Short mmCIF file of C-alpha atoms and ligand atoms in Angstrom, two decimals:
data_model
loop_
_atom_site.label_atom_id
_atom_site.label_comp_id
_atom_site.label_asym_id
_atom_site.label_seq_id
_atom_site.Cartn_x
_atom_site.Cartn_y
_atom_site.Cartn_z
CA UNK A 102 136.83 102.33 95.76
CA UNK A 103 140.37 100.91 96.94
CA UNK A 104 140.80 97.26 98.05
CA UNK A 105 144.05 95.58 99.51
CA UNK A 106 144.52 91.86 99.46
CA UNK A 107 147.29 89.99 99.27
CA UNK A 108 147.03 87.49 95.87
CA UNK A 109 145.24 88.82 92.26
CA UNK A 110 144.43 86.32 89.99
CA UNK A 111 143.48 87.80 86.96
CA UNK A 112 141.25 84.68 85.13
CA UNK A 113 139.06 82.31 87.01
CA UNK A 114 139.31 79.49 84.47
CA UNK A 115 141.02 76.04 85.45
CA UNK A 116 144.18 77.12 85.75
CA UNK A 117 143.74 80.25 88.11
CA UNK A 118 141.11 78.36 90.06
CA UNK A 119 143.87 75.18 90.19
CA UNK A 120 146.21 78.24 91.29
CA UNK A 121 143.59 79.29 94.44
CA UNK A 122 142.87 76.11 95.63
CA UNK A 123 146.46 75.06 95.80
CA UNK A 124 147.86 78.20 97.70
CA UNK A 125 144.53 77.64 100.27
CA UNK A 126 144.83 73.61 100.26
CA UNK A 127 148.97 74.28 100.80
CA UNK A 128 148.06 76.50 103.97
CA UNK A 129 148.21 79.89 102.51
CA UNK A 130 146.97 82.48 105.06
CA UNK A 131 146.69 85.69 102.65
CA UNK A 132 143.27 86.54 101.34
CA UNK A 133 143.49 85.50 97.09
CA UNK A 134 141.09 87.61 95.02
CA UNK A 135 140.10 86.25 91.85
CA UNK A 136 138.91 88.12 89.14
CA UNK A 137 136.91 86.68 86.17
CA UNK A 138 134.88 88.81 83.75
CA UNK A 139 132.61 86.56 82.60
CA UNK A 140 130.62 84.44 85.79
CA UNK A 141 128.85 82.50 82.85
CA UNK A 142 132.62 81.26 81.02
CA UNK A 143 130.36 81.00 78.26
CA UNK A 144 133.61 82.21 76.27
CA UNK A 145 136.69 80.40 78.10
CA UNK A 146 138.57 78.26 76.49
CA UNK A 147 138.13 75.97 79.16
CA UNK A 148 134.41 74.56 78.79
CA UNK A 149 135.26 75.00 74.89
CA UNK A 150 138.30 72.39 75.66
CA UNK A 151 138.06 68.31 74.29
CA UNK A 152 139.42 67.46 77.95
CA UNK A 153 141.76 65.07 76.53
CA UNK A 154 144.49 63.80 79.02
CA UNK A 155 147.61 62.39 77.88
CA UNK A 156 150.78 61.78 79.23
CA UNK A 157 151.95 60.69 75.25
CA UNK A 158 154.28 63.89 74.95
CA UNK A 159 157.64 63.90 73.47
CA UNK A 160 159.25 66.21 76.23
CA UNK A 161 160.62 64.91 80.07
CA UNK A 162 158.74 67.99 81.18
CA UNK A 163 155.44 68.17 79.65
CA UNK A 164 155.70 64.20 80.57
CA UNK A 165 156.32 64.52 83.99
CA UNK A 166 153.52 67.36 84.58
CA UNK A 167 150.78 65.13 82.82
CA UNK A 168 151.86 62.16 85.07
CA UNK A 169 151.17 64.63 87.80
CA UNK A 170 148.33 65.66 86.79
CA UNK A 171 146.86 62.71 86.00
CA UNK A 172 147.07 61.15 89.46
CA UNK A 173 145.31 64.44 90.30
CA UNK A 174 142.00 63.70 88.11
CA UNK A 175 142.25 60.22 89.49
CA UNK A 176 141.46 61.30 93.38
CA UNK A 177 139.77 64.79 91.78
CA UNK A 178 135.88 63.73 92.79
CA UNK A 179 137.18 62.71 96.82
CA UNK A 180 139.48 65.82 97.20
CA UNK A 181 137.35 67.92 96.11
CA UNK A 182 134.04 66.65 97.57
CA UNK A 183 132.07 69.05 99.26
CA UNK A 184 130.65 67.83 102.32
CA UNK A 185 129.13 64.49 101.08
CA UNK A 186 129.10 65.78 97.77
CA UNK A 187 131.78 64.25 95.15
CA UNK A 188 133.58 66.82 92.79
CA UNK A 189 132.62 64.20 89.81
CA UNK A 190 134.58 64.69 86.06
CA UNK A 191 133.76 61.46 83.93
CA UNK A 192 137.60 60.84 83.91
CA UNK A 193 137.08 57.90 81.14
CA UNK A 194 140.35 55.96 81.48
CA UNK A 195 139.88 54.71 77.62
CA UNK A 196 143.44 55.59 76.30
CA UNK A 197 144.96 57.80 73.95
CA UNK A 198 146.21 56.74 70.38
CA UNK A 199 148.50 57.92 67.90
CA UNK A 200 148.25 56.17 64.40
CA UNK A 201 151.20 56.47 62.43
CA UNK A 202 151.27 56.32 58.44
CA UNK A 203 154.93 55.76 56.51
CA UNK A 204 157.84 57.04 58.36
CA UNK A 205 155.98 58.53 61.41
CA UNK A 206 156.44 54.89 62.92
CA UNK A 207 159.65 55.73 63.53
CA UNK A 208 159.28 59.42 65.65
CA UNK A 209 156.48 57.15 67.62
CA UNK A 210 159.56 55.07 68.21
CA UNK A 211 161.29 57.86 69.53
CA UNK A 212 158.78 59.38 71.57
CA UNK A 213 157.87 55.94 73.36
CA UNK A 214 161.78 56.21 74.37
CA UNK A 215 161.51 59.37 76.03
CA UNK A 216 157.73 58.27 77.65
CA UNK A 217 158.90 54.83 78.78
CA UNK A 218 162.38 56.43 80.54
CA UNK A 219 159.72 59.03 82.01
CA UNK A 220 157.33 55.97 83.84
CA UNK A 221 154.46 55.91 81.13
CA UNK A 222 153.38 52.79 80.41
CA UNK A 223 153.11 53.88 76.53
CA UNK A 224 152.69 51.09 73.88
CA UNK A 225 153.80 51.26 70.63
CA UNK A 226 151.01 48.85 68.27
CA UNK A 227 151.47 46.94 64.90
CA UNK A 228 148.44 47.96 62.45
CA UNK A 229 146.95 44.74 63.35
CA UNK A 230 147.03 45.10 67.02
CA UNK A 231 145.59 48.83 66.70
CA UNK A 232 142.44 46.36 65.82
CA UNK A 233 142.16 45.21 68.88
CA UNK A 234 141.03 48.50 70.45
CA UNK A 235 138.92 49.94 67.43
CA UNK A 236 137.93 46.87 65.56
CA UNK A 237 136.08 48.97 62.90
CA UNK A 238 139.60 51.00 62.43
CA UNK A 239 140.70 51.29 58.33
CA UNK A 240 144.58 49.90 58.56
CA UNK A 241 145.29 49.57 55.18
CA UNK A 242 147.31 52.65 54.88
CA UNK A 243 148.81 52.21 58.77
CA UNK A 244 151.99 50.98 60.02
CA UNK A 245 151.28 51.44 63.40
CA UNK A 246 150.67 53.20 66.46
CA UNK A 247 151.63 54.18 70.08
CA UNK A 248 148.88 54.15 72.90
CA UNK A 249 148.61 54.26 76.79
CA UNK A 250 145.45 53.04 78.17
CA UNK A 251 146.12 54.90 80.96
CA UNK A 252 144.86 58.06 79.41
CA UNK A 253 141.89 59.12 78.42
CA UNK A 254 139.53 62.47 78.48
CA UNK A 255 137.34 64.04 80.54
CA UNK A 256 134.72 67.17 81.66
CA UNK A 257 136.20 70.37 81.59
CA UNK A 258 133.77 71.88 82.65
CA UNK A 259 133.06 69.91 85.85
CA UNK A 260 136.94 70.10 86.98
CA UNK A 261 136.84 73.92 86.17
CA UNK A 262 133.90 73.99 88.60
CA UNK A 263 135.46 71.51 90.89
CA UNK A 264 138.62 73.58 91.78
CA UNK A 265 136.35 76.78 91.74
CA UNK A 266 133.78 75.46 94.69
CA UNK A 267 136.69 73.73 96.79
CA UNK A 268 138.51 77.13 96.44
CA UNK A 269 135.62 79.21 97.49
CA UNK A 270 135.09 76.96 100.43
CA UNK A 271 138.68 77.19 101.20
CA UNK A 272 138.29 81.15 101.56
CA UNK A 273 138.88 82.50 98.06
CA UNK A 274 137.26 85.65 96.77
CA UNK A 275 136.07 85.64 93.88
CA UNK A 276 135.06 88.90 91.52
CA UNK A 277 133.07 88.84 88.57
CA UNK A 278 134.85 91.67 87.25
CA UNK A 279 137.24 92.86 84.48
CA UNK A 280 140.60 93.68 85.21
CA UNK A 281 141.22 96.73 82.78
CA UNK A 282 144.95 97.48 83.59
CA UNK A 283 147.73 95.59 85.88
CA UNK A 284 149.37 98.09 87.86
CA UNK A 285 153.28 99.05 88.76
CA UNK A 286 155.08 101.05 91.14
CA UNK A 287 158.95 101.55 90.85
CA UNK A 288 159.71 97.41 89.00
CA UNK A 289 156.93 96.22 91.08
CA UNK A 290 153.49 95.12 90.70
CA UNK A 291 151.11 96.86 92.95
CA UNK A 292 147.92 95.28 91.85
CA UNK A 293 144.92 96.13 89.54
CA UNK A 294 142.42 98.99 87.95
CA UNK A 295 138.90 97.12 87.42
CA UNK A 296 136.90 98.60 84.43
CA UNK A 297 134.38 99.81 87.10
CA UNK A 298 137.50 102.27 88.20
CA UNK A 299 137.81 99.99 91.66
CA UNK A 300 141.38 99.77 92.94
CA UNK A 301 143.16 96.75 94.01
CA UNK A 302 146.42 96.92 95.73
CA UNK A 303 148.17 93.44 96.43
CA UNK A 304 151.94 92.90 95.86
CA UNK A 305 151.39 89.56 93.68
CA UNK A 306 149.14 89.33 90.37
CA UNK A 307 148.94 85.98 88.65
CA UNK A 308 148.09 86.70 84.85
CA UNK A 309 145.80 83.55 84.35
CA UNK A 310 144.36 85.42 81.59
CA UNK A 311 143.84 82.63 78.61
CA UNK A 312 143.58 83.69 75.73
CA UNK A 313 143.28 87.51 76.66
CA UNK A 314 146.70 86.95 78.60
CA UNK A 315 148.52 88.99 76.44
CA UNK A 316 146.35 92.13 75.99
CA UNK A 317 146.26 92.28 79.57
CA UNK A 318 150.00 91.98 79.98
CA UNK A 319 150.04 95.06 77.57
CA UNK A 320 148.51 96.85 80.00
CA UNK A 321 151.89 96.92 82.33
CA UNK A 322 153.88 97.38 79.14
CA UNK A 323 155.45 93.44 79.10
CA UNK A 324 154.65 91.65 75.87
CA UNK A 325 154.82 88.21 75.68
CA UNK A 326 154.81 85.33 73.15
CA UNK A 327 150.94 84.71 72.92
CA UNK A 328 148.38 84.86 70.48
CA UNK A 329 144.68 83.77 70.67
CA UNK A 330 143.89 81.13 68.18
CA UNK A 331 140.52 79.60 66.94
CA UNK A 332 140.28 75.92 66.68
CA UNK A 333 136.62 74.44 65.76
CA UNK A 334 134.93 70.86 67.56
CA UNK A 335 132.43 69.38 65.85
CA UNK A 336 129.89 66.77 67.46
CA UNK A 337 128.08 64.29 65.30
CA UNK A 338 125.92 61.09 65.11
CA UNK A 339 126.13 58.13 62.98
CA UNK A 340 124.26 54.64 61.95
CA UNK A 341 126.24 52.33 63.42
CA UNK A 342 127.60 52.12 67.37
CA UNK A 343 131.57 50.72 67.35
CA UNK A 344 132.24 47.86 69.42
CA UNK A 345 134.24 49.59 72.06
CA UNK A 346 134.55 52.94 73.49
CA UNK A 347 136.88 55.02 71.43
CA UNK A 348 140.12 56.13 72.77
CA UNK A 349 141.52 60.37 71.87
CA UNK A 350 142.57 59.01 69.07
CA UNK A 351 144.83 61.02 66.62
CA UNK A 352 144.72 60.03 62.90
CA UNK A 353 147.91 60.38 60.80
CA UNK A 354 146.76 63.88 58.90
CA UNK A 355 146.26 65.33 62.57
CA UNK A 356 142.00 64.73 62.91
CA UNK A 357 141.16 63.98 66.01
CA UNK A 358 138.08 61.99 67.71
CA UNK A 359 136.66 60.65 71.01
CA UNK A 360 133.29 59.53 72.54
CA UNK A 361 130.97 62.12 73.60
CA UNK A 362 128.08 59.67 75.32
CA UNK A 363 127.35 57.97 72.24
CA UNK A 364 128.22 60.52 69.93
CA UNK A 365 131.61 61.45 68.28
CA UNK A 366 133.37 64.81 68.88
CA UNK A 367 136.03 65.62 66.59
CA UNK A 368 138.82 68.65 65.73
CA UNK A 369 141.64 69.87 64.00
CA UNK A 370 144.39 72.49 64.46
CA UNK A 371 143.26 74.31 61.07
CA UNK A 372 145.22 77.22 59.78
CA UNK A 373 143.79 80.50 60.92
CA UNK A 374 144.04 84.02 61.77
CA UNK A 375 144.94 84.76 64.94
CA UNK A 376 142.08 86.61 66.99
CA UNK A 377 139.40 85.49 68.88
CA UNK A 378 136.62 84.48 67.20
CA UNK A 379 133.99 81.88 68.29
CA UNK A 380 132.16 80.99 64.55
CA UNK A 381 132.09 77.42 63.88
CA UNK A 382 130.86 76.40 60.90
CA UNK A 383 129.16 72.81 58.39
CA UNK A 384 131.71 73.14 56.19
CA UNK A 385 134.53 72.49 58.45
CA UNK A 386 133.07 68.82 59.05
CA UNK A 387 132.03 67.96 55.67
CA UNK A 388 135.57 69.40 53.84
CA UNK A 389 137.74 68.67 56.57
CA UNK A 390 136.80 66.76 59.22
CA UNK A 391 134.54 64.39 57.42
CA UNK A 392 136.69 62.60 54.82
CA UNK A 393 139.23 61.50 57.47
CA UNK A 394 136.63 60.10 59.61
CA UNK A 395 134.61 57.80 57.30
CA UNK A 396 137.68 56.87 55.63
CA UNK A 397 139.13 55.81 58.85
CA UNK A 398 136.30 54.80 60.69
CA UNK A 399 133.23 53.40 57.56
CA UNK A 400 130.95 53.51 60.52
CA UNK A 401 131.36 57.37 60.33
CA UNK A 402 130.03 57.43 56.50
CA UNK A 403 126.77 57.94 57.89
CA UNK A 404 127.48 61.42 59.75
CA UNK A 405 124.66 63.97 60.94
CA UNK A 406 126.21 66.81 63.02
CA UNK A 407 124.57 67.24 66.67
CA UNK A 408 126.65 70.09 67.28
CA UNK A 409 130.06 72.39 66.90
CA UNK A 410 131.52 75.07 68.76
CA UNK A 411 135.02 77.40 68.77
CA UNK A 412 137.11 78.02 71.61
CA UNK A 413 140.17 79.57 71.57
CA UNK A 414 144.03 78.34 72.38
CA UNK A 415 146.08 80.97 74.10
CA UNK A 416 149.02 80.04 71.28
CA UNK A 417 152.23 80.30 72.22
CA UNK A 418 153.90 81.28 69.34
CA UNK A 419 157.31 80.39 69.85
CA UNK A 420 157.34 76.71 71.01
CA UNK A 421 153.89 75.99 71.79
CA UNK A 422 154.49 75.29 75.37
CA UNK A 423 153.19 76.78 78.44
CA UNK A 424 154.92 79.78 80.43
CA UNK A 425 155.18 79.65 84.24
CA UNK A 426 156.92 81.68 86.95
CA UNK A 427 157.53 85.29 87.49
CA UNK A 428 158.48 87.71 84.79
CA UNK A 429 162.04 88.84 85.94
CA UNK A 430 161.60 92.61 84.61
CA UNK A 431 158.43 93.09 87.22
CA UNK A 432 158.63 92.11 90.67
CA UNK A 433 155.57 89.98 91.56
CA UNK A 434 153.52 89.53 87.95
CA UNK A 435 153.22 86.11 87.44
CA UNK A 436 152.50 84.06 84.24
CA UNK A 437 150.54 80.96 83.86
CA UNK A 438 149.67 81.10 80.37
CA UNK A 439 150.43 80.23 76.69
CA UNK A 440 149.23 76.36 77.28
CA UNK A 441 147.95 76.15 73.41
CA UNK A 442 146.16 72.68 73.56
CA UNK A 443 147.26 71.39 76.67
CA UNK A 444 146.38 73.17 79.78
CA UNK A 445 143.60 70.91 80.75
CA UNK A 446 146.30 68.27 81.32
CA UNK A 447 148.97 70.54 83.09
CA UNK A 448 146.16 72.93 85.49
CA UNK A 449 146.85 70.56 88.71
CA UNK A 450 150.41 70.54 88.33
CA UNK A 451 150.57 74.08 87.21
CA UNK A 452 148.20 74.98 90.56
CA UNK A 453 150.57 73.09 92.54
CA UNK A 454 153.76 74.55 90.91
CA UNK A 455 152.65 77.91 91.52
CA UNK A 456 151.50 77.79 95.08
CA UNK A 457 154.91 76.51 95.57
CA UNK A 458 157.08 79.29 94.17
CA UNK A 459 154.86 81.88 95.56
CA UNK A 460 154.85 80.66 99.10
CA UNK A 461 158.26 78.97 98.85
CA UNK A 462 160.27 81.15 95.98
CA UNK A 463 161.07 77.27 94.68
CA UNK A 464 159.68 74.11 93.16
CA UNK A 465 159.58 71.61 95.23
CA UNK A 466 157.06 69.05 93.28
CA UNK A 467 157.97 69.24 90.54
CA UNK A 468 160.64 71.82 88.73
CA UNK A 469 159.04 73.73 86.40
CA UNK A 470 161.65 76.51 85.98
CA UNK A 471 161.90 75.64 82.31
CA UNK A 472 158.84 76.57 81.02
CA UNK A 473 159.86 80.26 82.27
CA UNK A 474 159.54 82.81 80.30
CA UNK A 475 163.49 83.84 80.50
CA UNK A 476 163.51 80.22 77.89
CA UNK A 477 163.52 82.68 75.09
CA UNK A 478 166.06 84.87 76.04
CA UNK A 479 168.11 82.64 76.47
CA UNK A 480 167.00 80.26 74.01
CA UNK A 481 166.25 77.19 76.12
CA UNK A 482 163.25 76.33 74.15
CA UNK A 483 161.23 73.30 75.14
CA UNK A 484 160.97 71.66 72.14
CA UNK A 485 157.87 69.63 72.04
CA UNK A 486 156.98 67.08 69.15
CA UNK A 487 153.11 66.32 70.24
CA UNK A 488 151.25 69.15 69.93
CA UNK A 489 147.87 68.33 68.94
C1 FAD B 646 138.82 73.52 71.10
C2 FAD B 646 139.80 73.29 72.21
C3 FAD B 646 140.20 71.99 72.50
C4 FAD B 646 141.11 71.76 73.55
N1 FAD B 646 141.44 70.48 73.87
C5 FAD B 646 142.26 70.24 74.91
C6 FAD B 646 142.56 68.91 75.32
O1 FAD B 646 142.08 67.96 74.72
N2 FAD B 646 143.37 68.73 76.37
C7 FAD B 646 143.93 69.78 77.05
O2 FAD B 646 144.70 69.55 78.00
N3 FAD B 646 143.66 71.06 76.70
C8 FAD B 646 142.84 71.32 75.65
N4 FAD B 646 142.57 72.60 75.28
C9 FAD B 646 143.28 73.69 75.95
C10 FAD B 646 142.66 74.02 77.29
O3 FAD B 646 141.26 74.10 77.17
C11 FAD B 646 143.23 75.36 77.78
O4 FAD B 646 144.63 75.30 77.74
C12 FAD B 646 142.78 75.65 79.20
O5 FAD B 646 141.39 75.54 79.33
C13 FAD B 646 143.24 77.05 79.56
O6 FAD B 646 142.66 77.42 80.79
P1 FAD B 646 142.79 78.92 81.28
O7 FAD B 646 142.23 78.96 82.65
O8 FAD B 646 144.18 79.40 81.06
O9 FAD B 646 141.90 79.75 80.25
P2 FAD B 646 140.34 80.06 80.26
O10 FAD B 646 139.54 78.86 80.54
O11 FAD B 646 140.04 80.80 78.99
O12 FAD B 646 140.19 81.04 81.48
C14 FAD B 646 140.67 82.37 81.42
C15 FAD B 646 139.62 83.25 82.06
O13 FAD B 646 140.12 84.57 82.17
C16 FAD B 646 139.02 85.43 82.08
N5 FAD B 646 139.55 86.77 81.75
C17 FAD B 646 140.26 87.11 80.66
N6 FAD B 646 140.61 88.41 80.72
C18 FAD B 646 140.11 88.89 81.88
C19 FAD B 646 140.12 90.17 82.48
N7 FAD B 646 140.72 91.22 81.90
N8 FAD B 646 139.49 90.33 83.67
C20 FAD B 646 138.87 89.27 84.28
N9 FAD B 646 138.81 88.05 83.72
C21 FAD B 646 139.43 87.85 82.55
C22 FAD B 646 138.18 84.82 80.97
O14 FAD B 646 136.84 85.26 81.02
C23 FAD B 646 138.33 83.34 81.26
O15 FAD B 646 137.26 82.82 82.01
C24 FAD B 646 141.65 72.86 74.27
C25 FAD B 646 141.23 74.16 73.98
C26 FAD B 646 140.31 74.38 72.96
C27 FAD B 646 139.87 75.78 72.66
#
């Protein structure tokens, strides 16, 4: 069977449904088909995500996109209502925290510069003022730490389904299907072969592709800088409650931890293989995880795991940042991928972006023309000192 439309999004996870219900919301009037392979996302990184929002980054850009975005998840439940019914996301507003050991003090000190210049109202805490918000918190070994209580985490999940319902009701089509092969025509994209052999022919695909961006992008011969990457979260009990509601916070050897109701959930960016791979496993918490946390926290001695799971960062493996825009050797393909472990932060600015430079051929928001892909040709890297 051939199909024309006029927008492919290939990957209905946040970002390509942020995409969809930006061009519609913006006033769009072509018909956007969105495929996604897997109606269940049982396997997308985005439901797999710790929905941590931050706007503690180290460059103007990533900065500027989470401010963005932020004020996005603020309104997210109204704007996206349906009818009567809110688009809710448990946007906790409990503030992210860096603790700093020995001489990481001082890059906190340089970071807050950037963030400060930038509008965030980031705070950079003595050891005994990091009390204050964790009174349980081990500070013997701390110098300090930078914070912004505006920050916070949230439900994947629910904003994943948010965009995806307003989207739908705003007219896009969307195709539980897998895209087997991007399709050219003389330096242009002309649209899609589905693994059922359906055609689509539409003069714009978006690759939205997560961590299977790149083997699709293979498909139309165009490599790019992105590797899938396994990182494990592990959910636990313990004896005691803390005080107050945890912040993201981010302990000096790179652990992780927030609330999850009245459990913990916890990560790290181990060292592994690249591939996908979805096995989490006991010994993860108790070799790597654990020992941080009850050291850190001596509530967390008492640990029982509730739960763990893998997802998968689409890793960009040049500077860890995310690539936007057109590719300039393929008239039409579009990237939005490569967001490692931020994309949950930078899918309604993304959206937004996007939706601009394909109904505008600019950014008008907000200019995102340096997270191109073109960076590494020309070796404008964004270099990026918070990756988490
Ligand atoms: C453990 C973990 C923790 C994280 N923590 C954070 C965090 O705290 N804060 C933050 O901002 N970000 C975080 N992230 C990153 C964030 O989750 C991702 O950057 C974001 O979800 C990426 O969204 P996406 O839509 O690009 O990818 P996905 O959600 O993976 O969506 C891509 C979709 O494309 C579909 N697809 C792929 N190939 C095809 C095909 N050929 N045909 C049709 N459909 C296809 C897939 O089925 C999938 O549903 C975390 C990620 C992980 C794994």
């Amino acid at each position: 069977m051939e199909h024309h439309t006029d927008v492919i999004i290939v990957g209905g996870g946040v970002i390509g449904s942020s995409v969809a219900y930006n061009l519609l919301q913006d006033g769009f009037e072509g018909e956007i088909t969105i495929f996604e392979k897997d109606k269940t996302y049982e396997f997308a990184s985005t439901p797999r995500s710790a929905g941590g929002i931050r706007q503690l980054f180290t460059s103007a850009i990533n900065v500027q996109i989470s401010r963005y975005s932020l004020q996005k998840y603020l309104t997210f439940p109204e704007d996206m209502a349906i009818g009567l019914e809110k688009a809710e996301i448990d946007f906790q507003q409990r503030g992210y925290l860096f603790l700093a050991k020995d001489n990481q003090m001082e890059y906190l000190r340089k970071q807050h510069v950037v963030q400060t210049r930038n509008g965030v109202p980031a705070e950079l805490l003595s050891k005994n003022e990091l009390q204050a918000i964790i009174p349980e918190l081990h500070i013997n070994d701390l110098v300090g730490g930078l914070y912004c209580a505006e920050d916070g985490y949230l439900d994947p999940y629910s904003v994943m389904q948010g965009y995806i319902r307003k989207a739908k009701q705003l007219g896009a089509n969307y195709v539980y299907e897998e895209v087997d092969a991007i399709c050219k025509e003389k330096g242009s994209v002309s649209g899609v072969k589905l693994r059922n052999g359906d055609l689509y022919h539409a003069p714009i695909v978006l690759n939205c592709a997560g961590a299977w961006a790149p083997a699709i992008s293979g498909t139309v011969g165009i490599s790019i800088p992105v590797e899938p990457l396994k990182r494990q979260i592990i959910q636990f009990d313990f004896a005691k409650p803390l005080e107050n509601d945890l912040p993201l916070t981010v302990d000096p050897s790179g652990v992780y931890f927030r609330h999850e109701g009245s459990s913990v959930i916890a990560g790290y960016s181990e060292k592994v293989k690249p591939g996908i791979d979805f096995k989490w496993s006991r010994e993860f918490f108790y070799e790597t995880l654990w020992p941080v946390l009850a050291h850190r926290i001596p509530n967390f001695e008492k640990a029982k795991i509730k739960s763990g799971w893998a997802g998968i960062y689409s890793m960009n493996t040049i500077d860890q940042n995310a690539i936007i825009g057109s590719h300039p050797q393929l008239k039409g393909y579009y990237l939005a991928c490569g967001f490692s472990g931020h994309g949950m932060q930078q899918a309604p600015a993304v959206g937004k972006g996007l939706s601009e430079l394909i109904r505008t051929q600019k950014y008008e928001t907000l200019d995102l023309n340096q997270l191109s892909i073109e960076r590494f040709s020309t070796n404008k890297l964004i270099t990026e000192g918070a990756i988490v």
